Structures are given as C-alpha cells and as structure tokens.
Amino acid sequence: MKLDETNNAHATEALSPVKRALLEIRELRARLAEVQVASREPIAILGIGIRTPGGVSSLEEFADLLWSGTDAITKIPADRWNADDWYDPDQQAPGKMYTREGGFLSNVDAFDAAFFGIAPVEAASMDPQQRLVLELAWEALESAGHAPGSLAGSRTGVYLGIANSDYGRALFAHPELIDPYFSQGNAFSVASGRLAYLLGIHGPAVSIDTACSSSLVAVHLACQALRSGECDRALAGGVNLILTPEINVNFSKAGMMARDGRCKTFDAAADGYVRGEGGAMVVLRRLRDAQADGDRILAVIRGSAINQDGRSNGLTAPNGPAQEAVIRAALQAADLRPAQVGYVETHGTGTSLGDPIEVNALGAVLAEGRAATDPVLLGSVKTNIGHLEAAAGIVGLAKAVLTLRRHEIPPHLHFSKPNPFIDWSALPVAVPVQKQAWSSPDGVRRAGVSSFGFSGTNAHVLLEEAPVSAASPGTDCPLHLLVMSANDGRALEALVDLHIARLRRLGPDTALLADYCRTASAGRSHLAHRVSVQASSAAAMAQALSAWRRGEAAEAVVSGVATPRAPRVAF
C-alpha cells in the first residue's frame, strides 16, 4: 500500500463510527453519481456506410436522393424473379402477389471475395447479406477515419440487425448445392461473427432479429455496451435483401403490401408498404473518447430505449401505449424534455392502422411543454426507398443524421390528402412535402428515430447535432499530399473517381484539405496498388487526377497500377 493510502486508512480508523459512516455515505453517493452519469453518456456517430435503392452507396449520394425528392421504387428486377409470373390482382389467388414493385440494389450477386480473404467456393455459399455486412462495415470505418486493418485486438463490438433468410431457403431447394460452407454462410450468428473475424476484434459480436426494429435495437444495445465498458468502439446496423418471392406472397395474403408499390405514409390512401432492400452500418464511440482523439463527429446519440407491445389487438398489431412508453423512456435516458425534439424520423410504413397509432403516440408525448408555433416535423424515408425491414431503423437514423447536419428536412413523398383518422388540428405535428429549413428554439437541433417490429419490439433513439468543434489550425504548407490505394487497378480507378467528386465539393479551405488528406492517409488501410497526388488546393488535385484518369501526363500524380481486373465477381 502506498504511503498516502496508508495515511488515509489510519485517518479514517481514527474517526468516530458516525463520522466513518457519513464518509462512506459520501463515497457511495459519489460512486452512484458516476454510474448515473455513465448511464447517460452521449455516444458519437463517427462514420456511416450505406446502400439503398436508387444507386446509393455513400452518405453523400443518400443526401442527394433525399433532397431531390427521388422515388427509388422500381418494378421487381428480372434477376430476382419474373414479376408478371407471380402477379395477380386477386389477393386470394394461390401462390400469387398483388404487387410488381419494390426497392432494389443492383449487382447483389457481385462480391470481391479476394479483397476480404475469402475463397470463391466459400463466397458462393455465403448469403449476400453477409457479404453486404462486410462491405458496409469496411466503408463505415473508412468514413470514420478508422483504418479497418488497425483494429485487430481492439475491444470493438458488432451489433447487427438481420432477419431475412431467402438465400438459405433457396439453397435448401437444391440439396446438390449444399457444401461444407452452407451453415456458416447462412447463419445469422455468423453474419456478425464473420465481421469480428475479418477485423480480428474482441468485443461482443451479436446478431439481432426483432423483425423491422432489428437494426435500431442493435444501435441501442451497442450504446449500452459502450456505456457499460464492454467495448470501446462499436459497429451497429442492419441489412436486408429480397432474393426470392415467397415472403412477398405471404405479405400479400396478409394484406400488408401497397397495391401501387408505394409507402403513402400519413396519407388517406395508405394501404400498406412496399418492400425495400439495402442496409447501413455506423461507427460509434463514447463522445469523450471521440473528442479526445480528434474524431470527426457526424451526430450524437443522447439516449435510446426499447420495449415490447405485450398483449395488444393482435400478435402483429401496433400498441399505442407501448409506443408512448418507449419514447418517454428514451427521453428520460437522454435527459431531454419533449419540447426539445424538433424532428422525428418515424417508423411510418404507410398502413391505415399503424400510421394513426404512431402519430397519436408521438403527439401525446411530444406535445408536453411545446409551443403551438413549434410543431414536431415528421418524415419517413420509406416514401423514398420502401421499407427495408430489418435495416429500416438504421437507414432512418442515417437520414436523421443528415437532417441534423444540413439543418433542413427533405421532402416527404406521396402525401397529398392527410389520413382522416389522425386529428391533425389537435396534434402539434407537421409533415413537410417540400424541403424545409429547421431551426430550434434553444439553438440545438434534436431528432428522434422510431422503429417498431411486427414481433412487438419497439425502439426509439434520440439524436443531437454534433457539438461545435474547435476550428482546424491553418496550414502554411504550400502543397498537400493525398494518397489512395486499392487491391487492383480497376478498384483504384474507381477510388480515384470518388476522390475527384469529393475534392470538387471540398471548396477552397486549405485547412479542410489538410484534414481530408490526413484522414485519407491514416483512416484507410494501405493496399497494394497506389496513386498519390500533390497540389496546393482541392481544385488543383481534382484537375490533376482527372487528367491522370484520361491518360494524360500529370506531374503531380505518382502511381503504380497493375493490369486491371474485375474486382467483383458474381457468385
């Protein structure tokens, strides 16, 4: 025992029993206060990897889709199934669906197995959802400036929402295709475990299926793990791919699908939802740790909660009081008042039963202490891309992050005649059909995100805009160096194209350019085929790289590109 500790122990023993008891009470109160503070510790969102219908493969492209008011729903692509063969307007027609539309990704059968160190024969038995998890996590980490290759041995956790087993069912129909990799390629547990294996990380790796709330429940559990100290960094999100027609048939029989293939959330014509696919992953850290290390912070999670419907009007029917309760619990966890929440990215599927229950629950909670001139703005990304089911919550969270960063709400689609079962005049809510500037009475914008599963499990997360960070110090360096690398020539060219687009958006601020170059160097894994460019400005870098891509000589660019090969192969 150290000398000062010995002296303190002796001094305590010299006190009377009453004084010792008072001292112990003070210590216990201090420890309790520390626990309470830790339980509400803000969590920073550092990076996001995302794929959605409409060709979205980055947060910037997602913003473009939302703010342009794009409807990304299309006819079911022929590489899934022939929509006309499975279509019948009669809901009762055996083995048929009454919809031809959905929200789909392109090339879901393509995967760069070699990049992830996976043999082609194993990749063929992997559910494409597992492949998507690896891609999204890698992109999220690089977006956060955390090189994936640097995480080996770290206490990084993985929390993944996943619920669709189309690929495994399809393989079961062809027993001759089942090989030694079938089980691990299609198990939900391995979807999160494989990512932990790839990165060599030792935090919890958990796959979660609570139906449509899966990915938002994953975010909630990741935040709890960070606050309790189970991990120091977490990847949280969800994926969903629609590969076979059977679930569409099932949902048509249940009357859950919209006949016109559109989520008409809050509209009088709401008659069900349209299925969508994609996913997203976020990188999370405790806010104090992120700030101490100088991480870029996209937004902050102030609090979250999950609960269960219990017994309601039916197994899959929503429960209004339970939805109210989960929102109140999230507010308590965040230590926020209802009037401090200005926007809610709703579950908002577009059903005649679910929409009124959700809006009434939101109104009942968020009306407290709110001025009549400050309504809660409501939106649903499902009107743009469909309902991504197990991935719906995380994509809604990504949209909420963008609204916080842009101080603006994108347009809500397919809303022309308000649902008559919602008392719009009595509730402090509004639905922007055009993009709308967003201000906050106290100067800090906060958004809620809801996700409810037909399992009965509900989740609500409360976000706050990122704290204002100290301005980056200026730099007198006359030149800045941007380095890029990839596994092969064609992937490197694609990466260069991505940087050209981003550099053109960056503007003339040299401090931003210095940060950009530093992040590209330290925040990405360094691979075999490389190119670098040096210039005094972002515009000059973009110009030099563009010339290099056209095959023109560019003294500012140094490269070593191998013979190009196709990095993604169909499996």
Short mmCIF file of N, CA and C in Angstrom, two decimals, residues 10-24 26:
data_model
loop_
_atom_site.label_atom_id
_atom_site.label_comp_id
_atom_site.label_asym_id
_atom_site.label_seq_id
_atom_site.Cartn_x
_atom_site.Cartn_y
_atom_site.Cartn_z
N HIS A 10 -5.39 5.15 8.07
CA HIS A 10 -5.23 5.41 9.51
C HIS A 10 -6.12 6.57 9.95
N ALA A 11 -6.20 7.60 9.11
CA ALA A 11 -7.04 8.74 9.48
C ALA A 11 -8.50 8.33 9.57
N THR A 12 -8.96 7.46 8.65
CA THR A 12 -10.35 7.00 8.69
C THR A 12 -10.63 6.19 9.94
N GLU A 13 -9.67 5.32 10.30
CA GLU A 13 -9.85 4.49 11.51
C GLU A 13 -9.94 5.35 12.76
N ALA A 14 -9.30 6.54 12.75
CA ALA A 14 -9.31 7.41 13.92
C ALA A 14 -10.63 8.14 14.09
N LEU A 15 -11.47 8.14 13.07
CA LEU A 15 -12.75 8.82 13.16
C LEU A 15 -13.73 8.02 13.99
N SER A 16 -14.71 8.70 14.50
CA SER A 16 -15.76 8.02 15.25
C SER A 16 -16.60 7.19 14.29
N PRO A 17 -17.33 6.17 14.77
CA PRO A 17 -18.19 5.35 13.89
C PRO A 17 -19.18 6.19 13.08
N VAL A 18 -19.74 7.24 13.70
CA VAL A 18 -20.71 8.06 12.99
C VAL A 18 -20.04 8.80 11.83
N LYS A 19 -18.86 9.36 12.08
CA LYS A 19 -18.16 10.09 11.03
C LYS A 19 -17.70 9.14 9.91
N ARG A 20 -17.27 7.92 10.32
CA ARG A 20 -16.90 6.95 9.28
C ARG A 20 -18.09 6.60 8.41
N ALA A 21 -19.26 6.44 9.06
CA ALA A 21 -20.48 6.11 8.31
C ALA A 21 -20.84 7.23 7.34
N LEU A 22 -20.71 8.51 7.81
CA LEU A 22 -21.01 9.65 6.93
C LEU A 22 -20.05 9.69 5.75
N LEU A 23 -18.76 9.38 6.01
CA LEU A 23 -17.78 9.38 4.94
C LEU A 23 -18.09 8.31 3.90
N GLU A 24 -18.48 7.12 4.38
CA GLU A 24 -18.83 6.04 3.46
C GLU A 24 -20.06 6.39 2.63
N ARG A 26 -20.94 9.42 1.74
CA ARG A 26 -20.50 10.36 0.70
C ARG A 26 -19.84 9.62 -0.46
#
